[in-house]
CSV table of C-alpha atoms in Angstrom, one decimal:
chain,number,residue,atom,x,y,z
A,2,MET,CA,124.5,142.8,102.7
A,3,ASN,CA,124.8,145.7,100.2
A,4,ALA,CA,128.0,147.6,99.9
A,5,PRO,CA,127.8,150.7,102.0
A,6,THR,CA,127.4,154.0,100.1
A,7,LEU,CA,129.5,156.5,102.1
A,8,THR,CA,129.2,159.4,99.7
A,9,ASP,CA,125.5,160.1,100.4
A,10,ALA,CA,124.9,161.4,103.9
A,11,GLY,CA,121.2,161.8,103.2
A,12,MET,CA,121.3,165.5,103.8
A,13,ALA,CA,120.9,167.1,100.4
A,14,GLY,CA,117.5,168.8,100.0
A,15,ARG,CA,116.7,168.6,103.6
A,16,VAL,CA,116.1,171.6,105.8
A,17,ALA,CA,118.2,172.8,108.8
A,18,LEU,CA,117.6,175.6,111.3
A,19,VAL,CA,120.7,176.9,113.0
A,20,THR,CA,120.6,179.4,115.8
A,21,GLY,CA,123.5,181.9,116.1
A,22,GLY,CA,124.8,181.2,112.6
A,23,SER,CA,126.5,184.4,111.7
A,24,ARG,CA,129.9,184.0,113.5
A,25,GLY,CA,132.4,181.4,114.7
A,26,ILE,CA,131.2,177.9,115.2
A,27,GLY,CA,127.7,178.7,114.0
A,28,ARG,CA,128.9,180.2,110.8
A,29,ALA,CA,131.0,177.0,110.1
A,30,ILE,CA,128.0,174.9,110.8
A,31,VAL,CA,125.8,176.9,108.4
A,32,GLU,CA,128.4,176.8,105.7
A,33,THR,CA,129.0,173.1,106.1
A,34,LEU,CA,125.3,172.2,106.0
A,35,ALA,CA,124.8,174.5,103.0
A,36,ALA,CA,127.8,172.9,101.3
A,37,VAL,CA,126.2,169.4,101.4
A,38,GLY,CA,123.0,170.8,99.8
A,39,MET,CA,120.8,171.5,102.8
A,40,THR,CA,118.4,174.4,102.8
A,41,VAL,CA,119.6,176.4,105.9
A,42,ALA,CA,117.7,179.0,107.9
A,43,PHE,CA,119.7,180.6,110.5
A,44,THR,CA,119.3,183.2,113.2
A,45,TYR,CA,121.7,185.9,114.3
A,46,ARG,CA,121.5,188.3,117.2
A,47,GLU,CA,122.3,191.7,115.6
A,48,ASN,CA,125.2,191.6,113.2
A,49,ALA,CA,123.3,191.8,109.9
A,50,ALA,CA,126.5,192.4,108.0
A,51,ALA,CA,128.1,189.2,109.3
A,52,ALA,CA,124.9,187.3,108.4
A,53,ALA,CA,125.0,188.7,104.9
A,54,GLU,CA,128.6,187.7,104.6
A,55,VAL,CA,127.8,184.1,105.6
A,56,ILE,CA,125.0,183.9,103.0
A,57,ALA,CA,127.3,185.4,100.4
A,58,ALA,CA,130.1,182.9,101.2
A,59,CYS,CA,127.6,180.0,101.0
A,60,GLU,CA,126.4,181.3,97.7
A,61,ARG,CA,129.9,181.4,96.4
A,62,GLY,CA,130.6,177.9,97.8
A,63,GLU,CA,133.6,179.1,99.7
A,64,GLY,CA,135.3,177.5,102.5
A,65,ARG,CA,133.3,174.4,103.2
A,66,GLY,CA,132.9,172.9,99.7
A,67,LYS,CA,130.8,173.4,96.6
A,68,ARG,CA,127.1,173.8,96.9
A,69,GLY,CA,124.5,172.6,94.5
A,70,GLU,CA,122.4,174.8,92.2
A,71,GLY,CA,119.9,177.3,93.8
A,72,ARG,CA,116.2,176.5,93.8
A,73,GLY,CA,114.8,180.0,93.5
A,74,ASP,CA,113.8,182.6,96.0
A,75,THR,CA,113.5,181.3,99.5
A,76,SER,CA,113.0,184.7,101.1
A,77,LEU,CA,111.3,184.8,104.4
A,78,SER,CA,109.7,188.2,103.9
A,79,PRO,CA,110.2,191.3,101.8
A,80,HIS,CA,111.7,192.9,104.9
A,81,THR,CA,114.5,190.4,105.3
A,82,PRO,CA,117.5,191.6,103.3
A,83,HIS,CA,119.5,188.4,103.5
A,84,LEU,CA,117.8,186.3,100.9
A,85,LYS,CA,119.4,183.8,98.7
A,86,PRO,CA,118.4,180.4,97.3
A,87,HIS,CA,118.8,177.6,99.9
A,88,ILE,CA,119.9,179.9,102.7
A,89,PHE,CA,118.2,182.7,104.6
A,90,ALA,CA,118.7,184.4,107.9
A,91,GLU,CA,116.8,186.6,110.4
A,92,ALA,CA,117.8,188.7,113.4
A,93,LEU,CA,116.3,187.0,116.5
A,94,ASP,CA,116.9,186.8,120.2
A,95,VAL,CA,116.4,183.2,121.2
A,96,ARG,CA,115.3,184.4,124.6
A,97,ASP,CA,112.1,185.6,123.0
A,98,SER,CA,109.8,182.5,122.9
A,99,ALA,CA,107.2,184.1,120.6
A,100,ALA,CA,109.8,185.2,118.2
A,101,CYS,CA,111.2,181.7,118.0
A,102,GLY,CA,107.7,180.4,117.3
A,103,ALA,CA,107.1,183.0,114.6
A,104,PHE,CA,110.4,182.3,112.9
A,105,VAL,CA,109.8,178.6,112.8
A,106,GLU,CA,106.4,179.2,111.3
A,107,LYS,CA,108.0,181.3,108.6
A,108,VAL,CA,110.6,178.8,107.8
A,109,VAL,CA,108.0,176.0,107.5
A,110,GLU,CA,105.8,178.2,105.3
A,111,ARG,CA,108.8,178.2,102.8
A,112,THR,CA,110.2,174.8,103.3
A,113,GLU,CA,107.3,172.7,104.5
A,114,SER,CA,109.5,170.9,107.1
A,115,ILE,CA,112.4,171.2,109.4
A,116,ASP,CA,114.6,168.1,109.4
A,117,LEU,CA,117.5,169.4,111.6
A,118,LEU,CA,117.7,171.9,114.5
A,119,VAL,CA,121.1,173.0,115.6
A,120,ASN,CA,120.9,175.0,118.9
A,121,ASN,CA,124.1,176.9,118.7
A,122,ALA,CA,123.3,180.4,119.9
A,123,GLY,CA,125.1,181.2,123.1
A,124,VAL,CA,126.9,183.9,125.0
A,125,ILE,CA,129.8,184.1,127.4
A,126,ARG,CA,130.1,186.5,130.4
A,127,ASP,CA,133.1,185.1,132.3
A,128,ASN,CA,134.1,186.2,135.7
A,129,THR,CA,134.8,184.6,139.1
A,130,LEU,CA,131.8,184.1,141.2
A,131,GLY,CA,132.3,187.1,143.5
A,132,LEU,CA,132.6,189.4,140.5
A,133,LEU,CA,129.7,188.2,138.5
A,134,GLU,CA,126.9,190.6,138.1
A,135,ASP,CA,123.3,189.4,138.3
A,136,GLU,CA,123.0,190.4,134.6
A,137,ASP,CA,126.0,188.1,133.7
A,138,VAL,CA,124.2,185.1,135.2
A,139,ARG,CA,120.8,186.0,133.8
A,140,VAL,CA,121.9,186.7,130.3
A,141,VAL,CA,124.0,183.5,130.0
A,142,MET,CA,121.3,181.2,131.5
A,143,GLU,CA,118.5,182.8,129.5
A,144,THR,CA,120.3,182.8,126.2
A,145,ASN,CA,122.1,179.5,126.4
A,146,VAL,CA,119.4,177.4,128.3
A,147,THR,CA,116.1,179.1,127.9
A,148,GLY,CA,116.9,180.0,124.3
A,149,THR,CA,117.5,176.4,123.5
A,150,PHE,CA,114.2,175.5,125.2
A,151,ASN,CA,112.4,178.1,123.2
A,152,MET,CA,113.6,177.1,119.8
A,153,THR,CA,113.3,173.4,120.5
A,154,ARG,CA,109.7,173.7,121.7
A,155,ALA,CA,108.9,175.6,118.6
A,156,VAL,CA,110.5,173.0,116.2
A,157,ALA,CA,109.7,169.8,118.1
A,158,PRO,CA,106.0,169.6,117.1
A,159,TYR,CA,106.9,169.5,113.4
A,160,MET,CA,109.4,166.7,114.0
A,161,ILE,CA,107.0,164.8,116.3
A,162,SER,CA,104.3,165.0,113.7
A,163,ALA,CA,106.7,164.0,110.9
A,164,ARG,CA,108.0,161.1,113.0
A,165,GLN,CA,111.6,162.1,112.1
A,166,GLY,CA,114.2,164.7,112.8
A,167,LYS,CA,117.5,165.4,114.4
A,168,ILE,CA,118.3,167.9,117.2
A,169,ILE,CA,121.9,168.9,117.9
A,170,ASN,CA,122.9,171.1,120.8
A,171,VAL,CA,126.2,172.8,120.8
A,172,THR,CA,127.4,172.6,124.4
A,173,SER,CA,130.9,172.9,125.7
A,174,VAL,CA,133.8,171.1,127.4
A,175,SER,CA,133.1,173.4,130.3
A,176,GLY,CA,129.8,171.6,130.9
A,177,GLU,CA,131.7,168.7,132.3
A,178,LYS,CA,135.2,170.0,133.2
A,179,GLY,CA,135.9,172.8,135.6
A,180,GLY,CA,137.2,176.1,134.5
A,181,ARG,CA,137.9,179.2,136.5
A,182,GLY,CA,135.6,182.1,135.9
A,183,GLN,CA,133.0,180.1,134.0
A,184,THR,CA,130.5,179.1,136.7
A,185,ASN,CA,127.6,180.7,134.8
A,186,TYR,CA,128.7,179.5,131.4
A,187,ALA,CA,129.6,176.0,132.7
A,188,ALA,CA,126.2,175.7,134.5
A,189,SER,CA,124.4,176.7,131.3
A,190,LYS,CA,126.3,174.1,129.2
A,191,GLY,CA,126.0,171.4,131.8
A,192,ALA,CA,122.3,172.1,131.8
A,193,LEU,CA,122.2,171.6,128.0
A,194,ASN,CA,124.0,168.3,128.3
A,195,ALA,CA,121.3,167.1,130.7
A,196,PHE,CA,118.6,168.6,128.5
A,197,THR,CA,120.1,166.6,125.6
A,198,ARG,CA,119.9,163.3,127.4
A,199,SER,CA,116.4,163.8,128.7
A,200,LEU,CA,115.0,165.1,125.4
A,201,ALA,CA,116.5,162.1,123.7
A,202,VAL,CA,114.4,159.9,126.0
A,203,GLU,CA,111.3,161.8,125.3
A,204,LEU,CA,111.6,162.0,121.5
A,205,ALA,CA,113.0,158.6,120.7
A,206,PRO,CA,109.5,157.0,120.4
A,207,ARG,CA,108.9,159.4,117.5
A,208,GLY,CA,112.2,158.6,115.7
A,209,ILE,CA,113.9,161.8,116.6
A,210,THR,CA,117.5,161.8,117.7
A,211,VAL,CA,118.9,164.4,120.1
A,212,ASN,CA,122.7,164.7,120.6
A,213,ALA,CA,125.2,167.3,121.6
A,214,VAL,CA,128.6,168.4,120.4
A,215,ALA,CA,130.8,169.7,123.1
A,216,PRO,CA,133.6,171.9,121.7
A,217,GLY,CA,136.8,172.5,123.6
A,218,VAL,CA,138.8,175.7,123.1
A,219,ILE,CA,138.0,176.7,119.5
A,220,ASP,CA,139.7,179.5,117.7
A,221,THR,CA,136.8,182.0,117.5
A,222,GLU,CA,136.1,185.5,118.5
A,223,LEU,CA,133.9,184.2,121.4
A,224,SER,CA,136.8,182.3,123.0
A,225,ARG,CA,139.5,185.0,122.3
A,226,ALA,CA,139.4,186.4,125.9
A,227,VAL,CA,139.6,182.9,127.3
A,228,ARG,CA,142.6,182.0,125.1
A,229,GLU,CA,144.4,185.2,125.8
A,230,GLN,CA,143.9,185.0,129.5
A,231,ALA,CA,144.9,181.3,129.8
A,232,GLY,CA,147.8,181.5,127.3
A,233,ASP,CA,150.1,178.5,127.2
A,234,GLN,CA,148.4,177.0,130.2
A,235,ALA,CA,145.3,176.4,128.2
A,236,LEU,CA,147.3,174.7,125.4
A,237,SER,CA,149.1,172.5,127.9
A,238,ARG,CA,145.7,171.0,128.9
A,239,ILE,CA,145.0,170.0,125.3
A,240,LEU,CA,146.5,166.7,124.3
A,241,LEU,CA,146.8,167.8,120.6
A,242,ARG,CA,148.5,171.0,121.7
A,243,ARG,CA,146.5,173.3,119.5
A,244,TYR,CA,143.1,175.1,119.5
A,245,GLY,CA,140.3,173.6,117.5
A,246,ARG,CA,139.0,175.2,114.3
A,247,PRO,CA,135.3,176.0,113.9
A,248,GLU,CA,135.0,173.7,110.9
A,249,GLU,CA,136.2,170.8,113.1
A,250,VAL,CA,133.1,171.3,115.3
A,251,ALA,CA,131.0,171.7,112.2
A,252,HIS,CA,132.2,168.3,110.9
A,253,ALA,CA,131.0,166.7,114.1
A,254,VAL,CA,127.6,168.4,113.7
A,255,TRP,CA,127.5,167.2,110.1
A,256,PHE,CA,128.2,163.6,111.2
A,257,LEU,CA,125.4,163.7,113.8
A,258,ALA,CA,123.1,165.2,111.3
A,259,SER,CA,123.8,162.6,108.7
A,260,ARG,CA,122.2,159.3,108.1
A,261,PHE,CA,125.5,157.7,109.4
A,262,ALA,CA,124.4,158.7,112.9
A,263,ASP,CA,120.8,157.5,112.7
A,264,TYR,CA,121.5,155.0,115.6
A,265,ILE,CA,123.0,157.6,117.9
A,266,THR,CA,121.0,159.5,120.4
A,267,GLY,CA,121.5,161.0,123.8
A,268,GLU,CA,125.2,161.3,123.2
A,269,ILE,CA,127.6,164.2,124.0
A,270,LEU,CA,130.3,164.2,121.3
A,271,HIS,CA,133.4,166.0,122.5
A,272,VAL,CA,135.5,167.9,120.0
A,273,ASP,CA,138.2,169.2,122.2
A,274,GLY,CA,141.5,167.8,121.0
A,275,GLY,CA,141.7,165.7,124.2
A,276,PHE,CA,141.0,168.3,126.9
A,277,LYS,CA,142.4,167.1,130.2
A,278,MET,CA,140.7,167.3,133.6
A,279,GLU,CA,142.4,169.5,136.1
B,30,MET,CA,85.7,182.7,131.5
B,31,ASN,CA,85.3,184.9,128.4
B,32,GLU,CA,82.1,185.3,126.4
B,33,ILE,CA,83.2,183.1,123.6
B,34,ASN,CA,83.5,180.1,126.0
B,35,ASN,CA,80.2,180.8,127.7
B,36,ILE,CA,78.3,180.2,124.5
B,37,LYS,CA,77.0,176.7,124.6
B,38,ILE,CA,78.4,174.2,122.1
B,39,ASN,CA,75.6,172.2,120.6
B,40,ASN,CA,75.7,168.6,119.4
B,41,ASP,CA,75.5,169.6,115.7
B,42,GLU,CA,78.6,171.6,116.0
B,43,ILE,CA,80.4,168.8,117.7
B,44,GLN,CA,79.3,166.3,115.0
B,45,SER,CA,80.5,168.7,112.3
B,46,VAL,CA,84.1,168.6,113.5
B,47,PHE,CA,84.1,165.1,115.0
B,48,PRO,CA,85.1,163.1,111.9
B,49,ARG,CA,88.1,165.2,111.2
B,50,VAL,CA,89.1,165.4,114.9
B,51,ALA,CA,88.8,161.6,115.1
B,52,GLU,CA,90.9,161.0,112.1
B,53,THR,CA,93.6,163.4,113.4
B,54,ILE,CA,93.7,161.7,116.8
B,55,ALA,CA,93.9,158.3,115.1
B,56,ASP,CA,96.7,159.4,112.9
B,57,ALA,CA,98.6,160.9,115.8
B,58,ILE,CA,98.2,158.0,118.1
B,59,GLY,CA,98.5,155.4,115.4
B,60,CYS,CA,95.2,153.6,116.1
B,61,GLU,CA,92.2,152.7,113.9
B,62,VAL,CA,89.8,155.6,113.5
B,63,GLU,CA,86.9,153.3,114.4
B,64,LYS,CA,88.2,153.2,118.0
B,65,VAL,CA,88.1,156.9,118.3
B,66,LYS,CA,84.6,157.3,119.8
B,67,LEU,CA,83.4,160.7,121.0
B,68,ASN,CA,83.4,159.7,124.7
B,69,ALA,CA,86.7,157.8,124.6
B,70,SER,CA,89.4,158.9,127.0
B,71,LEU,CA,92.6,159.6,125.1
B,72,ILE,CA,94.9,158.1,127.8
B,73,ASP,CA,92.8,155.3,129.3
B,74,ASN,CA,90.9,154.1,126.2
B,75,LEU,CA,93.2,155.1,123.3
B,76,GLY,CA,96.6,154.7,125.0
B,77,ALA,CA,97.8,158.2,124.3
B,78,GLU,CA,101.0,159.4,125.9
B,79,SER,CA,101.9,163.0,126.7
B,80,ILE,CA,103.9,163.4,123.5
B,81,ASP,CA,100.7,162.4,121.5
B,82,PHE,CA,99.0,165.5,122.9
B,83,VAL,CA,101.7,167.7,121.4
B,84,ASP,CA,101.1,166.0,118.1
B,85,ILE,CA,97.3,166.1,118.3
B,86,ILE,CA,97.3,169.8,119.1
B,87,PHE,CA,99.8,170.5,116.4
B,88,ARG,CA,97.8,168.6,113.8
B,89,LEU,CA,94.5,170.2,114.8
B,90,GLN,CA,96.0,173.7,114.6
B,91,ARG,CA,97.1,173.1,111.0
B,92,LEU,CA,94.0,171.3,109.9
B,93,PHE,CA,91.5,173.8,111.3
B,94,LYS,CA,93.8,176.8,111.0
B,95,VAL,CA,93.4,177.8,114.6
B,96,LYS,CA,95.9,178.7,117.3
B,97,ILE,CA,95.8,176.6,120.5
B,98,PRO,CA,98.4,178.0,123.0
B,99,ARG,CA,100.1,175.6,125.4
B,100,GLY,CA,97.9,174.9,128.5
B,101,LYS,CA,94.8,176.3,126.8
B,102,ILE,CA,92.3,173.8,128.2
B,103,VAL,CA,93.4,174.2,131.8
B,104,GLU,CA,93.7,178.0,131.4
B,105,GLU,CA,90.1,178.2,130.1
B,106,ALA,CA,88.8,175.8,132.7
B,107,ARG,CA,90.4,177.9,135.4
B,108,GLY,CA,88.6,181.0,134.1
B,109,SER,CA,88.7,183.8,136.7
B,110,LEU,CA,90.3,181.7,139.4
B,111,SER,CA,93.9,182.6,140.1
B,112,GLU,CA,96.5,179.9,139.9
B,113,THR,CA,96.7,179.6,143.7
B,114,GLU,CA,92.9,179.4,143.9
B,115,PHE,CA,92.9,176.7,141.3
B,116,GLU,CA,95.6,174.5,142.7
B,117,LYS,CA,98.0,174.2,145.6
B,118,ALA,CA,101.2,172.1,145.5
B,119,GLY,CA,100.0,170.3,142.4
B,120,VAL,CA,96.6,169.3,143.7
B,121,VAL,CA,93.5,170.9,142.2
B,122,SER,CA,91.4,172.8,144.8
B,123,ASP,CA,87.7,172.1,145.4
B,124,ALA,CA,86.9,175.3,143.5
B,125,GLY,CA,89.2,174.2,140.7
B,126,VAL,CA,87.5,170.8,140.5
B,127,SER,CA,84.2,172.5,140.3
B,128,ARG,CA,85.4,174.6,137.4
B,129,LEU,CA,86.8,171.6,135.6
B,130,ARG,CA,83.6,169.6,136.0
B,131,ASP,CA,81.8,172.6,134.4
B,132,TYR,CA,84.2,173.1,131.6
B,133,LEU,CA,84.7,169.4,130.9
B,134,SER,CA,81.0,168.7,131.0
B,135,GLU,CA,81.5,165.8,128.6
B,136,VAL,CA,83.6,163.8,131.2
B,137,PRO,CA,81.5,161.5,133.4
B,138,PRO,CA,81.4,162.8,137.0
B,139,ASP,CA,82.9,159.6,138.5
B,140,ARG,CA,86.1,160.2,136.6
B,141,PHE,CA,87.0,163.2,138.7
B,142,LYS,CA,89.1,161.5,141.4
B,143,SER,CA,89.7,163.2,144.7
B,144,PRO,CA,92.3,164.4,145.3
B,145,LEU,CA,92.9,165.4,141.7
B,146,ASN,CA,96.5,166.1,140.7
B,147,VAL,CA,97.1,168.8,138.1
B,148,ALA,CA,99.3,166.3,136.3
B,149,ASP,CA,96.3,164.0,136.0
B,150,ILE,CA,94.0,166.5,134.3
B,151,PRO,CA,94.9,165.3,130.8
B,152,ARG,CA,93.7,161.8,131.9
B,153,LEU,CA,90.2,163.3,131.9
B,154,PHE,CA,90.3,164.5,128.3
B,155,THR,CA,88.0,162.7,125.8
B,156,VAL,CA,87.8,163.0,122.1
B,157,GLU,CA,84.8,165.4,122.7
B,158,THR,CA,87.1,167.6,124.7
B,159,PHE,CA,89.2,168.2,121.6
B,160,CYS,CA,86.1,168.7,119.4
B,161,LYS,CA,85.0,171.5,121.8
B,162,LEU,CA,88.5,173.0,122.0
B,163,VAL,CA,88.6,173.2,118.2
B,164,ILE,CA,85.1,174.8,118.1
B,165,ARG,CA,86.0,177.4,120.8
B,166,GLN,CA,89.2,178.3,118.9
B,167,GLN,CA,87.3,178.6,115.7
B,168,ARG,CA,85.0,181.1,117.3
B,169,ALA,CA,88.0,183.0,118.5
B,170,THR,CA,89.8,182.9,115.2
B,171,PRO,CA,88.2,184.7,112.3
B,172,THR,CA,90.3,183.0,109.7
B,173,ALA,CA,89.6,179.5,111.0
B,174,ASP,CA,88.5,176.7,108.7
B,175,VAL,CA,84.9,176.1,109.6
B,176,SER,CA,84.0,174.2,106.5
B,177,THR,CA,82.0,171.0,106.9
B,178,PRO,CA,83.2,168.4,104.5
B,179,ALA,CA,80.5,166.5,102.7
């Protein structure tokens, strides 16, 4: 048996598409994948300034490690201002199926393939059941669940045809463990866990792995309200007694996207510091 | 049914795309191209699975530079029938079967089982079905690749 080479994760030069990449966990994922030499196309909902900042940070090699040399202009279109070698972004609502299809086509025109899809885009509209508006339920389910369907259905044919690929869904600890005021969000993330397992079955014959990373309470803007509301009570439920950092979730995504996880599919990897059931 | 699809597809047209369609199907399914006869059923004769249809359609779109939206075959077969006129509770109506027989004229009549479940429609598809699909979409797509390789 050959000695294992643990420095090459087999990701440099490959192409990743990340949804919701301008902030929080998504940003950490984009920066981590760019740091290991992947070409990264990411979407963001509306914050162009944040997206531009992510691209700039990746170009400077900040935060998540040094990046390799650029390979020229990988612009999606003359109308997209956030264009740098190796990394590009476009404003997109994942609820729009046609827009997802068009974005994937543009990415492939530039890169010729998509090796990794990270479905990260998601929203929170927390409230107890009696106070949830119809819109709170609709937006969360359509963004978190339908949006994941939309982007996956746009990317999957390329992977099926190539007989390879990895799909990673960012779900949540709330998909499996109860949390007050999170029925809509929890239902959406539980649905994504089920989606992950079923899609793994469907795509395994084509050599495509499908896994999920389920973050616990991570120190991001998205979770600020949850953390502030729960206070010390939330910390007391976490065995490691601290909130997670976005890059700690990104490292789990990196692992599942690497060649070291080639034999893992249909799994939900919890990154939650040991979140306890209540 | 729109005008494009009412125009008859002749045998020469089918033969002009058949070699490339056959090669595409063989590549997607992973079988020898010699087995991909024009009248072969993709599922029953070539062992195709549902995921293979995704791959075949994807490859045909790229090869012929045509757009083939999801559910295109059934949508075109249904024509002016509403969804409820075409099928009820997953079973194709008599009117729907009649439309399918007309649209899938390349499929031998005895292969239309009764009752016919919507989920079993792909079981009817032959290699010629995909040749006709490509030709129809070429007619609908001005930029399609209609070249005939020597």
